[in-house]
Coordinates of C-alpha atoms and ligand atoms in Angstrom, one line a residue:
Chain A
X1 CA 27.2 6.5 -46.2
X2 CA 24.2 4.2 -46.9
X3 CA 21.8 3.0 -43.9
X4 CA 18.8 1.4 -43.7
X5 CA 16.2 3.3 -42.5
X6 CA 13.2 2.2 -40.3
X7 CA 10.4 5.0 -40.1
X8 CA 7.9 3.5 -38.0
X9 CA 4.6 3.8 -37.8
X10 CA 4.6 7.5 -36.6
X11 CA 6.3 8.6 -39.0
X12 CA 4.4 7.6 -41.8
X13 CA 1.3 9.6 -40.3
X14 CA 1.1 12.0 -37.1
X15 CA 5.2 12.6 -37.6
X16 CA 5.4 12.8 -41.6
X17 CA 7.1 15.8 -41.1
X18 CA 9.8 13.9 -39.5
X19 CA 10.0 11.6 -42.1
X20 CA 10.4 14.1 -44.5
X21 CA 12.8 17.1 -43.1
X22 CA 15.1 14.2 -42.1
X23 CA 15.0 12.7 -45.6
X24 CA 15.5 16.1 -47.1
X25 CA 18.4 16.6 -44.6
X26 CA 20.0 12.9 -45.5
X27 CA 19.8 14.1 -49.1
X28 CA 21.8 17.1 -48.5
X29 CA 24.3 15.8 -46.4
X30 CA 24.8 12.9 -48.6
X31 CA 23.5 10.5 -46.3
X32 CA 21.6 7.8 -48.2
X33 CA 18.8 5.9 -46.6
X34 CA 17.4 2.8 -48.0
X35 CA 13.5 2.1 -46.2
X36 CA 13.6 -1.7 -45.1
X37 CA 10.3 -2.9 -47.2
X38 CA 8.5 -4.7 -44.4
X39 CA 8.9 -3.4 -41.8
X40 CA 6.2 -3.7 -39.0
X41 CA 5.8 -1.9 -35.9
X42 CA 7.6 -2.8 -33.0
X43 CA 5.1 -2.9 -30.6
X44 CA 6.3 0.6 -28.7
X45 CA 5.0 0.9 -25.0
X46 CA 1.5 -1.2 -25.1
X47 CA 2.5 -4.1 -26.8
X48 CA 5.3 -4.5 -23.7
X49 CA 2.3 -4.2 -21.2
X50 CA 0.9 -7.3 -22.5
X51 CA 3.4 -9.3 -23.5
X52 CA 7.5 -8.9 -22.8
X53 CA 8.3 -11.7 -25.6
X54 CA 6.3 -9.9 -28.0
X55 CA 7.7 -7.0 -27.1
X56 CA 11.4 -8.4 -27.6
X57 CA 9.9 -10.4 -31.0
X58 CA 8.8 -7.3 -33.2
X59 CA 11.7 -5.6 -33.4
X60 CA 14.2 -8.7 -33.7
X61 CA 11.7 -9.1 -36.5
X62 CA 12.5 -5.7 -38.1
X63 CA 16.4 -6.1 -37.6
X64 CA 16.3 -10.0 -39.4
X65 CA 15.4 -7.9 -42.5
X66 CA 19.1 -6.2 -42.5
X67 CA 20.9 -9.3 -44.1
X68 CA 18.4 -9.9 -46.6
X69 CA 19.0 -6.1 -47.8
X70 CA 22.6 -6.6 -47.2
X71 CA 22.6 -3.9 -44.6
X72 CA 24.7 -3.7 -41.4
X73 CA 23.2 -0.6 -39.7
X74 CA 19.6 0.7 -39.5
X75 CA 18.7 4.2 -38.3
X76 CA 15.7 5.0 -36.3
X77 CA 14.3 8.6 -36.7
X78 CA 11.8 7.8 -33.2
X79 CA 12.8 7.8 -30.3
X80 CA 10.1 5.4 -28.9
X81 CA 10.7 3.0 -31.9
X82 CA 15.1 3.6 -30.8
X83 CA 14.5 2.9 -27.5
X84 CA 12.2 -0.5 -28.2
X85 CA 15.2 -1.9 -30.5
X86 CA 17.9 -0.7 -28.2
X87 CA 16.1 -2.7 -25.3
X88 CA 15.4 -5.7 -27.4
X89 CA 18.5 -6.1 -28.7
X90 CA 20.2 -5.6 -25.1
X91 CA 17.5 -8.1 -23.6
X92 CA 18.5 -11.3 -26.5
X93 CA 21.9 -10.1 -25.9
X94 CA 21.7 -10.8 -22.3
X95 CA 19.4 -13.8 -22.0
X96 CA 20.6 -16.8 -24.0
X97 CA 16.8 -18.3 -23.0
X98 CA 14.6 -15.4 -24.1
X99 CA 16.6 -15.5 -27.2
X100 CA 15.8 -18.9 -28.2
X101 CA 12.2 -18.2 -27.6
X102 CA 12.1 -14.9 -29.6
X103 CA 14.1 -17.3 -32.7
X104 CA 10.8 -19.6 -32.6
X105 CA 8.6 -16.7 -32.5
X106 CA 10.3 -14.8 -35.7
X107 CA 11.2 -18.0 -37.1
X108 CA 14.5 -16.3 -38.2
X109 CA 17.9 -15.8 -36.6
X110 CA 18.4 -13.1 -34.3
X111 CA 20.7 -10.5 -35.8
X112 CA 22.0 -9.2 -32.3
X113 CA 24.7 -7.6 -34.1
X114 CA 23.1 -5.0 -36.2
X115 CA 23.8 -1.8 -35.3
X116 CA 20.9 0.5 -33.7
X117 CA 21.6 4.3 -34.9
X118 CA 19.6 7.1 -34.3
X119 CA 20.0 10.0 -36.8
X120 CA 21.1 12.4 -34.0
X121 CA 24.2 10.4 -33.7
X122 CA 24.9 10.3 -37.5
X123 CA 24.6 13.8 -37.8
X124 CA 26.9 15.0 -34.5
X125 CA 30.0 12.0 -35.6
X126 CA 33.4 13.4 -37.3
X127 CA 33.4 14.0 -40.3
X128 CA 29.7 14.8 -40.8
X129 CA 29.5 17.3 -38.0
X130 CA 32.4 19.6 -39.4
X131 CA 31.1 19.5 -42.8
X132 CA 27.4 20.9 -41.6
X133 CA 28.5 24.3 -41.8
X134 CA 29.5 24.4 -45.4
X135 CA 26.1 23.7 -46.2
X136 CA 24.4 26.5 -44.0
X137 CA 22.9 29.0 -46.3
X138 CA 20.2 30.5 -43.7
X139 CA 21.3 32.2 -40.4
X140 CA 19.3 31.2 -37.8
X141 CA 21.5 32.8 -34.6
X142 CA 18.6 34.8 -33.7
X143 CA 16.6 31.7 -32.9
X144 CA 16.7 30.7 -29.3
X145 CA 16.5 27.2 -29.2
X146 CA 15.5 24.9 -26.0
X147 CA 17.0 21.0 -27.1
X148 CA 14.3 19.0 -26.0
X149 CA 15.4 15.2 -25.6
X150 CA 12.9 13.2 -24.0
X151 CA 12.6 9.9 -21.9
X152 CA 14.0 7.6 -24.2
X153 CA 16.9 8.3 -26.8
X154 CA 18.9 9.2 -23.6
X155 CA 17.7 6.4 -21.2
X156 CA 19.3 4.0 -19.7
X157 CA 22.7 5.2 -21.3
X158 CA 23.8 1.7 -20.8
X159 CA 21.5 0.7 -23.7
X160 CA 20.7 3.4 -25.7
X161 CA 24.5 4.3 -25.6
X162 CA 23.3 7.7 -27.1
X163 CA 24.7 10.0 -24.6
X164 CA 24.6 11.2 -20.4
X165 CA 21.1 11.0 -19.3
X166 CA 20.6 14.0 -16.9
X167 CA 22.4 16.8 -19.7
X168 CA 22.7 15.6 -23.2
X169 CA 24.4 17.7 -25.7
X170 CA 24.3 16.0 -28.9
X171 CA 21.2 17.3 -30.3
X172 CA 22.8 21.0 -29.3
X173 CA 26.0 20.4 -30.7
X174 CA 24.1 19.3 -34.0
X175 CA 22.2 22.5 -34.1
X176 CA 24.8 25.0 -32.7
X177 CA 26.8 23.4 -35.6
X178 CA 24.1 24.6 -38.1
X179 CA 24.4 28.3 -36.1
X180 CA 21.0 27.9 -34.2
X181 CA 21.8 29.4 -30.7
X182 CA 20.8 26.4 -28.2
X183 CA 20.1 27.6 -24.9
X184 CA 21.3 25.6 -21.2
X185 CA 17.8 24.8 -19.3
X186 CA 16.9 21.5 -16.7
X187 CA 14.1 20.0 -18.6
X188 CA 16.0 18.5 -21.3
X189 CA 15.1 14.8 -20.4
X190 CA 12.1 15.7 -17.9
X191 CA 8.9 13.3 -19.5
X192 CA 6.6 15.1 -21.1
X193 CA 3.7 12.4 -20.8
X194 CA 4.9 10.5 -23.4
X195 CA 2.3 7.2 -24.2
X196 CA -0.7 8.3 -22.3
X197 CA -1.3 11.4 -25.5
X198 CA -4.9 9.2 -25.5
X199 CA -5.1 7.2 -22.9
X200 CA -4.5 9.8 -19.4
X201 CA -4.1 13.4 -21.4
X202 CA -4.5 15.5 -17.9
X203 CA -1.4 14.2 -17.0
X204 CA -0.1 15.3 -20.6
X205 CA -1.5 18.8 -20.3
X206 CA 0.2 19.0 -17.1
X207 CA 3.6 17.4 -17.8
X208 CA 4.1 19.0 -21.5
X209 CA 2.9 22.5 -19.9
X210 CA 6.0 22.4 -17.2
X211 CA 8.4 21.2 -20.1
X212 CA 7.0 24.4 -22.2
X213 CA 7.2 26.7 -19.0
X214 CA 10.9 25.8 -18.6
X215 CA 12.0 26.4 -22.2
X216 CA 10.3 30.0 -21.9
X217 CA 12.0 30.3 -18.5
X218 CA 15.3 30.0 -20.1
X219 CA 13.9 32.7 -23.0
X220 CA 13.9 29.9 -26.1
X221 CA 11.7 30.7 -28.9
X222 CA 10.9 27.6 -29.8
X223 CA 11.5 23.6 -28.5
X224 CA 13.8 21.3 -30.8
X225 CA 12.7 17.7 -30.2
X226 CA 13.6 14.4 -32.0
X227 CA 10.6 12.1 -31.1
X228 CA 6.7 12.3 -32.5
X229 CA 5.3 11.6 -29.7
X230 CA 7.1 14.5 -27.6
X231 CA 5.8 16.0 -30.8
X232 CA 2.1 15.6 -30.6
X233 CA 2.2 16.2 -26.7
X234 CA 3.8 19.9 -26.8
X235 CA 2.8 20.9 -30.6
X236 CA -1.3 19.5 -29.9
X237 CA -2.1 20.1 -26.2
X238 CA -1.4 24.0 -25.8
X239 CA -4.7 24.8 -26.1
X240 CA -5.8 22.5 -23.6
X241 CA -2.8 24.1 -21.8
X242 CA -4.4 27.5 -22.6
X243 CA -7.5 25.8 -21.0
X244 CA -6.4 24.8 -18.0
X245 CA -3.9 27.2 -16.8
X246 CA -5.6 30.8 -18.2
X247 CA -2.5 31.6 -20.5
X248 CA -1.7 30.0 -24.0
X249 CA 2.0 29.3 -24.4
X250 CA 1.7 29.6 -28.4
X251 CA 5.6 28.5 -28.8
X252 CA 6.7 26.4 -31.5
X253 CA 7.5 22.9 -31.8
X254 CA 10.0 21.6 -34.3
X255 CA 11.9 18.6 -35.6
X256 CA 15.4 18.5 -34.9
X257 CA 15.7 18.4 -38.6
X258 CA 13.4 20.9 -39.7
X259 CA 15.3 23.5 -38.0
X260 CA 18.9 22.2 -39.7
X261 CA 16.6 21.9 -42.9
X262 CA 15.7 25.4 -42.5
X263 CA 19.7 26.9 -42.1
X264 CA 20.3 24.3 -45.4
X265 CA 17.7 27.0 -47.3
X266 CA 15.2 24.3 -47.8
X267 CA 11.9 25.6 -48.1
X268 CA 9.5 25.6 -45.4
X269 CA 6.9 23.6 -47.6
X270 CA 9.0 20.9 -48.2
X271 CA 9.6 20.4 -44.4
X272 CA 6.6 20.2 -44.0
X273 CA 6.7 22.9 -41.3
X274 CA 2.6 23.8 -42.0
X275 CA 2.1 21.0 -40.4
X276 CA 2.1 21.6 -37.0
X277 CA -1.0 22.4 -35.0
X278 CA 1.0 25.4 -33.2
X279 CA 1.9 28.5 -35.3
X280 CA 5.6 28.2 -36.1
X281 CA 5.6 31.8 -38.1
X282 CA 6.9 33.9 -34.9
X283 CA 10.2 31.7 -35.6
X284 CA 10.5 34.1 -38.6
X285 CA 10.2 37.2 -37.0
X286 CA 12.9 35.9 -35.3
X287 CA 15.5 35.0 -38.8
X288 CA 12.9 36.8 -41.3
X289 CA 10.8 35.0 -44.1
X290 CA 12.3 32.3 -45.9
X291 CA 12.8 33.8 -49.6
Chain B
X1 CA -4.1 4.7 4.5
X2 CA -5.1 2.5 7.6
X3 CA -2.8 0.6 9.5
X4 CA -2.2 -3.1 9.2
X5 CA 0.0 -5.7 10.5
X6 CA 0.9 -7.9 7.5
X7 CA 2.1 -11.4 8.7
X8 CA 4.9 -12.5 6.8
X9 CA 5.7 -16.3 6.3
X10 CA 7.9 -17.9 3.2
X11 CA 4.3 -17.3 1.1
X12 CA 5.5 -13.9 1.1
X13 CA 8.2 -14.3 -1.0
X14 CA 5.9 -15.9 -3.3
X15 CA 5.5 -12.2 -5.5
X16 CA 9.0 -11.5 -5.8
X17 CA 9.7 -14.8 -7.1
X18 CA 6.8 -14.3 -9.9
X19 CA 8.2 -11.0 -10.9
X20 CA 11.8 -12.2 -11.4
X21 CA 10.3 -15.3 -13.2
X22 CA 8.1 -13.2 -15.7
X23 CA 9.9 -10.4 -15.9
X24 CA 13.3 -11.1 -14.8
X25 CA 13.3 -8.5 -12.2
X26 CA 14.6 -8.7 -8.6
X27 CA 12.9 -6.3 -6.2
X28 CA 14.6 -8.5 -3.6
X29 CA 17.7 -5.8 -3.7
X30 CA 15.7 -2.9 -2.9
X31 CA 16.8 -1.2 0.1
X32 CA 14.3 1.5 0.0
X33 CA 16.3 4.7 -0.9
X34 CA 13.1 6.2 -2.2
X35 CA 15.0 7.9 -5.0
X36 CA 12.6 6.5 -8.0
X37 CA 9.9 8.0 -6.2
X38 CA 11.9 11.4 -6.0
X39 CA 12.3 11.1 -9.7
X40 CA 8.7 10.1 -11.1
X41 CA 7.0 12.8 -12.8
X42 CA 4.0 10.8 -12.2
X43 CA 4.2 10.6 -8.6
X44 CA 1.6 13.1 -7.7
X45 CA -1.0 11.1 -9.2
X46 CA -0.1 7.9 -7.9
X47 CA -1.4 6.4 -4.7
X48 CA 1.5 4.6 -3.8
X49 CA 5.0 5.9 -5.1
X50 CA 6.8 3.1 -7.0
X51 CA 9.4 3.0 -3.5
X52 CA 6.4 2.0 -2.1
X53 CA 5.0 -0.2 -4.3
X54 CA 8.3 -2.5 -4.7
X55 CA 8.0 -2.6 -0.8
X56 CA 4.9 -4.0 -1.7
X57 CA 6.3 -6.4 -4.2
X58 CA 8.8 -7.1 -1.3
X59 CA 6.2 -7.9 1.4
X60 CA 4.2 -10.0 -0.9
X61 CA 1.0 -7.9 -0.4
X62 CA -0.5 -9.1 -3.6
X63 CA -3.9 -7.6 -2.9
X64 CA -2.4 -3.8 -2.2
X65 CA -0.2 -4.6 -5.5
X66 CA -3.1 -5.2 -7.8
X67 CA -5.4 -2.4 -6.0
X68 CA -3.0 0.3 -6.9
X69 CA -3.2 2.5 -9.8
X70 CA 0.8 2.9 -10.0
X71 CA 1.5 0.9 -12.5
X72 CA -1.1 2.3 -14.5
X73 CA 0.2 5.4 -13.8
X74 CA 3.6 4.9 -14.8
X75 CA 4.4 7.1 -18.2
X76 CA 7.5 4.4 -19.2
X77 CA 10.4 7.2 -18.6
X78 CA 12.7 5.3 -17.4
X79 CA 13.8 7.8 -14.7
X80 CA 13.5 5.5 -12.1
X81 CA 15.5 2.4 -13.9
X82 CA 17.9 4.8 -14.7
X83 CA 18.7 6.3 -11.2
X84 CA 18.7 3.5 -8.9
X85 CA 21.4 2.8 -7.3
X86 CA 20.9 -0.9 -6.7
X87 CA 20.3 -1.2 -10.8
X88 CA 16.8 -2.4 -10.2
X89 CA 14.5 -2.3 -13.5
X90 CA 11.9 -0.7 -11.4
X91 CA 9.7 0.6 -15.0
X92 CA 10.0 -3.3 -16.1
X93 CA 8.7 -4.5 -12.6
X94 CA 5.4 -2.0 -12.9
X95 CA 5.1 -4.0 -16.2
X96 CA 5.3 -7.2 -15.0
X97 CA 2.5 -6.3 -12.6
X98 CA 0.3 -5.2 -15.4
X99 CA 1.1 -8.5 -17.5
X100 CA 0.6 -10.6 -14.9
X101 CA -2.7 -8.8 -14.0
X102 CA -3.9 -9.3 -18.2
X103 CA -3.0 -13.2 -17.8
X104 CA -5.1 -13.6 -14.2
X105 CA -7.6 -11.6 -15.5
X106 CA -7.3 -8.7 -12.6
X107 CA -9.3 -5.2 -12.8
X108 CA -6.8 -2.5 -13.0
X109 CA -7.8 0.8 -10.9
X110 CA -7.5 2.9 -14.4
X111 CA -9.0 0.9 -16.6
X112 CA -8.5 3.7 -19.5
X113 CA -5.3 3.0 -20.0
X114 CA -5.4 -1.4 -20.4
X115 CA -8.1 0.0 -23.2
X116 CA -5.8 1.8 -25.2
X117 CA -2.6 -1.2 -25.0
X118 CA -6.0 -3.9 -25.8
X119 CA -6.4 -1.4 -28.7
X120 CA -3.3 -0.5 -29.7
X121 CA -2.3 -4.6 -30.0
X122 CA -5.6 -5.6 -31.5
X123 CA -4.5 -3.2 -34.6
X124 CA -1.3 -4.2 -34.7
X125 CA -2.1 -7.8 -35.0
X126 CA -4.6 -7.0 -37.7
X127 CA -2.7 -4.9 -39.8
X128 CA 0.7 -5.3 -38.8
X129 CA 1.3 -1.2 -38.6
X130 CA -0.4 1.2 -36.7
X131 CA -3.5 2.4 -38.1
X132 CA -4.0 6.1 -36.0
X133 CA -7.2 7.0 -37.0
X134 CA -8.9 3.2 -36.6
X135 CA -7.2 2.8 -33.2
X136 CA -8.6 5.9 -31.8
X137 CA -12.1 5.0 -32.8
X138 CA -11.4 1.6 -31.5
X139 CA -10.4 3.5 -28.4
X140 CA -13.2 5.3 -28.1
X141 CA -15.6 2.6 -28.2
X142 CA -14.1 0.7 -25.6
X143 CA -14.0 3.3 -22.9
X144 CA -17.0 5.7 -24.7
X145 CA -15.3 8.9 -24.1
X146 CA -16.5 10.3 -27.7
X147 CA -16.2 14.0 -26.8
X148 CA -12.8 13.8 -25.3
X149 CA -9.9 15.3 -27.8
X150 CA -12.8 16.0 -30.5
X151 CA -11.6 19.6 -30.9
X152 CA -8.0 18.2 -31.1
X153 CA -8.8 15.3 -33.3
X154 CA -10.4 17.6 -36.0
X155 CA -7.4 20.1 -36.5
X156 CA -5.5 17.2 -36.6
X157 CA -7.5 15.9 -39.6
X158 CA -7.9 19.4 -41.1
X159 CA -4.0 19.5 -40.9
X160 CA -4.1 15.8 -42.9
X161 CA -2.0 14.3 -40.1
X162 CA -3.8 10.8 -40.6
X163 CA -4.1 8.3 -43.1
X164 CA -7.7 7.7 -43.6
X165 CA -7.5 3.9 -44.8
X166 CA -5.6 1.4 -43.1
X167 CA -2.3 0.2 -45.3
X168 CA -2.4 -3.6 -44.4
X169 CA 1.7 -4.3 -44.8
X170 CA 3.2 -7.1 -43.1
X171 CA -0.2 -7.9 -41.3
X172 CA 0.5 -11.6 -41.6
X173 CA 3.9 -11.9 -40.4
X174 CA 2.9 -10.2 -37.3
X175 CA 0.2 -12.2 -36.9
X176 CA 2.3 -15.0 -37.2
X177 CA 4.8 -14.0 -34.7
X178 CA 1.5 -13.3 -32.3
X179 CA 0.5 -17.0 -32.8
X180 CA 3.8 -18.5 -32.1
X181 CA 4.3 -15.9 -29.3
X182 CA 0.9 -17.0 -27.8
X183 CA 1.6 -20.5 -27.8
X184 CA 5.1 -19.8 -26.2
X185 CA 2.8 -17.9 -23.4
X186 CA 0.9 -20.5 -22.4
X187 CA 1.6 -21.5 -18.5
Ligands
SF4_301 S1 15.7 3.6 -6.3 FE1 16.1 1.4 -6.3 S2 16.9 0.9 -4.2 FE2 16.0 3.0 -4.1 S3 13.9 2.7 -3.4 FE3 13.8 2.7 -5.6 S4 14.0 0.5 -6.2 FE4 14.6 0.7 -4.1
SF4_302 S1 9.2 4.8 -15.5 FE1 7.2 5.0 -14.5 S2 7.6 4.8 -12.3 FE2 9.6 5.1 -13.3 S3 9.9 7.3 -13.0 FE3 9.0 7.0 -15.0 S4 6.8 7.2 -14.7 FE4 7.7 6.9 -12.7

């Protein structure tokens, strides 16, 4: 299986270690992932507050470098960055005008066809799925898990086509296959805040600090998510959190793919898992220390 | 809020017509469920709920439109264009206002929050990626909230979570694109 493979900015600072655990994961699985050279950014949520063609142009501009690498599918590790293409795609798709106008702004053709994956999707497909637990050399059953989706791989459905909006189970089914237990809780797709990290953080604190409530609610241990900025709002505002509300909620945030990196017996340094501003050590008391 | 008649004439369709024309939304099929406002996790903060602020839209009350902080407000979930059951793009709409407010020069009621999209495009036109650590400085000049996050900020830099130079990649093409998407722009 060979994709191409568009990081986005995140990913290449605040969420390296979602750049890495999923390319460590890909690697195991056999997945190979080739990084399209120039990418650019695509603009996520300000860029569509100023302008809606530019918004549309950036990443049209990122999918017109497919052909030239002779790829037919492109895999987007962000949600934010998934959801921008997904729309962007739907929208030249849908409007024979705009797309016109977005061919003069990327003086290329539009390659409406590409196909938009995100990795979750990859991983939860047949064959992939059934072969994740012959590579399991870690059990993680003690670890509670809360599957924490976000706004946008899941929304609209119409246009991500990812899966339901209001109960998702992919990312579950992923991680259940890998023998993390996944608990059921309603905050799944509830927004933690997402853009305004800089911009309106009180309204992060308090958003990110229900999400976190919930998960302990339903007795996880620790939040999977699958985006870097749900990232950065749960991992880097619980001591704000602490702050504000008198208690710190000192629960760990993780990628999706550390956790399934983790069960493969990769080591925690190579996921990168000292990363996060949150301690994620209580996870081990949880499956013991990695050898 | 006060009470106020508003007279309606044909002007007042004028807004609804400017939204579907730059944003290619409809308001016009709203029939006031109030179900995005039951949905939006940002609600609480908002001074009218986006129901509310389509009615708005609707009644061509430009002035009350461009006074509210809604759209400011709005995190981009997509709860509300998700849920409605007359398929209105209600998150597109609140954008629409706040592009047509950047083209007609109007002062939004949280003006923190047009600082960080000025910022976050003025990077991305120079260097084509996001530069983290330059657009947070950039940030914080433009609204001069220097303390705010610093305890934050530094773990994040102890931790090494930024790249301390800018990596100019593809800064040209996307300036490119800007300049043929400007000239596109222009009414
Ligand atoms: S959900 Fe749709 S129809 Fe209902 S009030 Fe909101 S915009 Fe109107
Ligand atoms: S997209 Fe904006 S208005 Fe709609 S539910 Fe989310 S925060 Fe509220």
């Amino acid at each position: 299986m060979k994709y191409g493979y568009y990081p986005g900015c995140s990913l290449h600072s605040t969420g390296q270690e979602f750049d890495k655990s999923f390319k460590a994961v890909c690697h195991k699985l056999g997945v190979e992932l080739v990084e399209l050279e120039k990418w650019v950014c695509c603009g996520a949520s300000a860029v569509h507050n100023l302008s809606q063609l530019m918004a549309i142009a950036l990443p049209m501009a990122n999918l017109a470098l497919l052909p030239e690498m002779e790829l037919e599918e492109v895999v987007i590790p962000c949600a934010s960055c998934f959801s921008r293409f997904k729309i962007a795609q739907h929208s030249v798709k849908t409007d024979k005008k705009l797309k016109r106008k977005v061919v003069e702004a990327i003086h290329r053709d539009c390659n409406d066809e590409a196909k938009v994956i995100h990795p979750l999707t990859i991983f939860s497909q047949k064959p992939l799925i059934s072969q994740i637990p012959t590579h399991v050399e870690r059990n993680l059953s003690g670890l509670k898990v809360a599957c924490y989706y976000g706004c946008l791989l899941t929304r609209p459905p119409k246009i991500t086509e990812f899966d339901v909006a209001e109960y998702p189970m992919t990312m579950d089914n992923v991680l259940r296959a890998t023998g993390v237990t996944t608990v059921d809780w309603p905050y799944k797709t509830v927004c933690c805040g997402a853009s305004f990290a800089l911009s309106k953080p009180d309204i992060v604190v308090n958003l990110s600090h229900n999400v976190i409530q919930e998960a302990k609610l339903a007795g996880a241990d620790a939040i999977s998510v699958a985006c870097p900025l749900c990232h950065a709002n749960l991992d880097t505002r619980q001591d704000d959190m602490a702050k504000k509300y008198g208690t710190h909620p000192h629960l760990p945030i993780l990628y999706f793919t550390q956790l399934m990196g983790l069960s493969f017996g990769i080591s925690p340094a190579e996921l990168y898992l000292h990363k996060h501003l949150t301690d994620v050590e209580k996870i081990f008391e949880k499956v013991g220390q990695p050898a | 809020m006060t009470e106020a008649a508003i007279n309606l004439d044909e002007s007042s369709l004028k807004l609804t017509d400017l939204v579907s024309a730059v944003g290619g939304v409809d308001v016009s099929y709203c029939y006031q469920c109030g179900k995005c406002a039951t949905g939006c996790p940002v609600a609480y903060e908002m001074d009218l709920v986006p129901t509310q602020l389509i009615h708005a839209i609707q009644l061509g009350v430009t002035d009350l439109v461009y006074k509210s902080k809604t759209m400011w407000l709005c995190a981009g979930c997509l709860t509300c264009t998700t849920r409605c059951p007359q398929e209105i793009d209600i998150a597109e709409a609140l954008s629409t206002i706040k592009i047509l407010m950047a083209r007609e020069g109007g002062t939004p009621q949280v003006p923190d929050v047009l600082k960080f999209n000025r910022s976050f495009v003025q990077n991305l036109n120079w260097f084509g990626r996001i530069y983290e650590l330059g657009m947070v400085g950039m940030l914080k000049l433009r609204t001069g909230k220097f303390a705010q996050d610093m305890a934050m900020g530094m773990k994040m830099l102890k931790k090494d979570k930024f790249h301390l130079l800018p990596r100019i990649r593809g800064g040209s093409a996307v300036h490119q694109i800007f300049k043929r998407v400007k000239k596109q722009e222009k009414p």
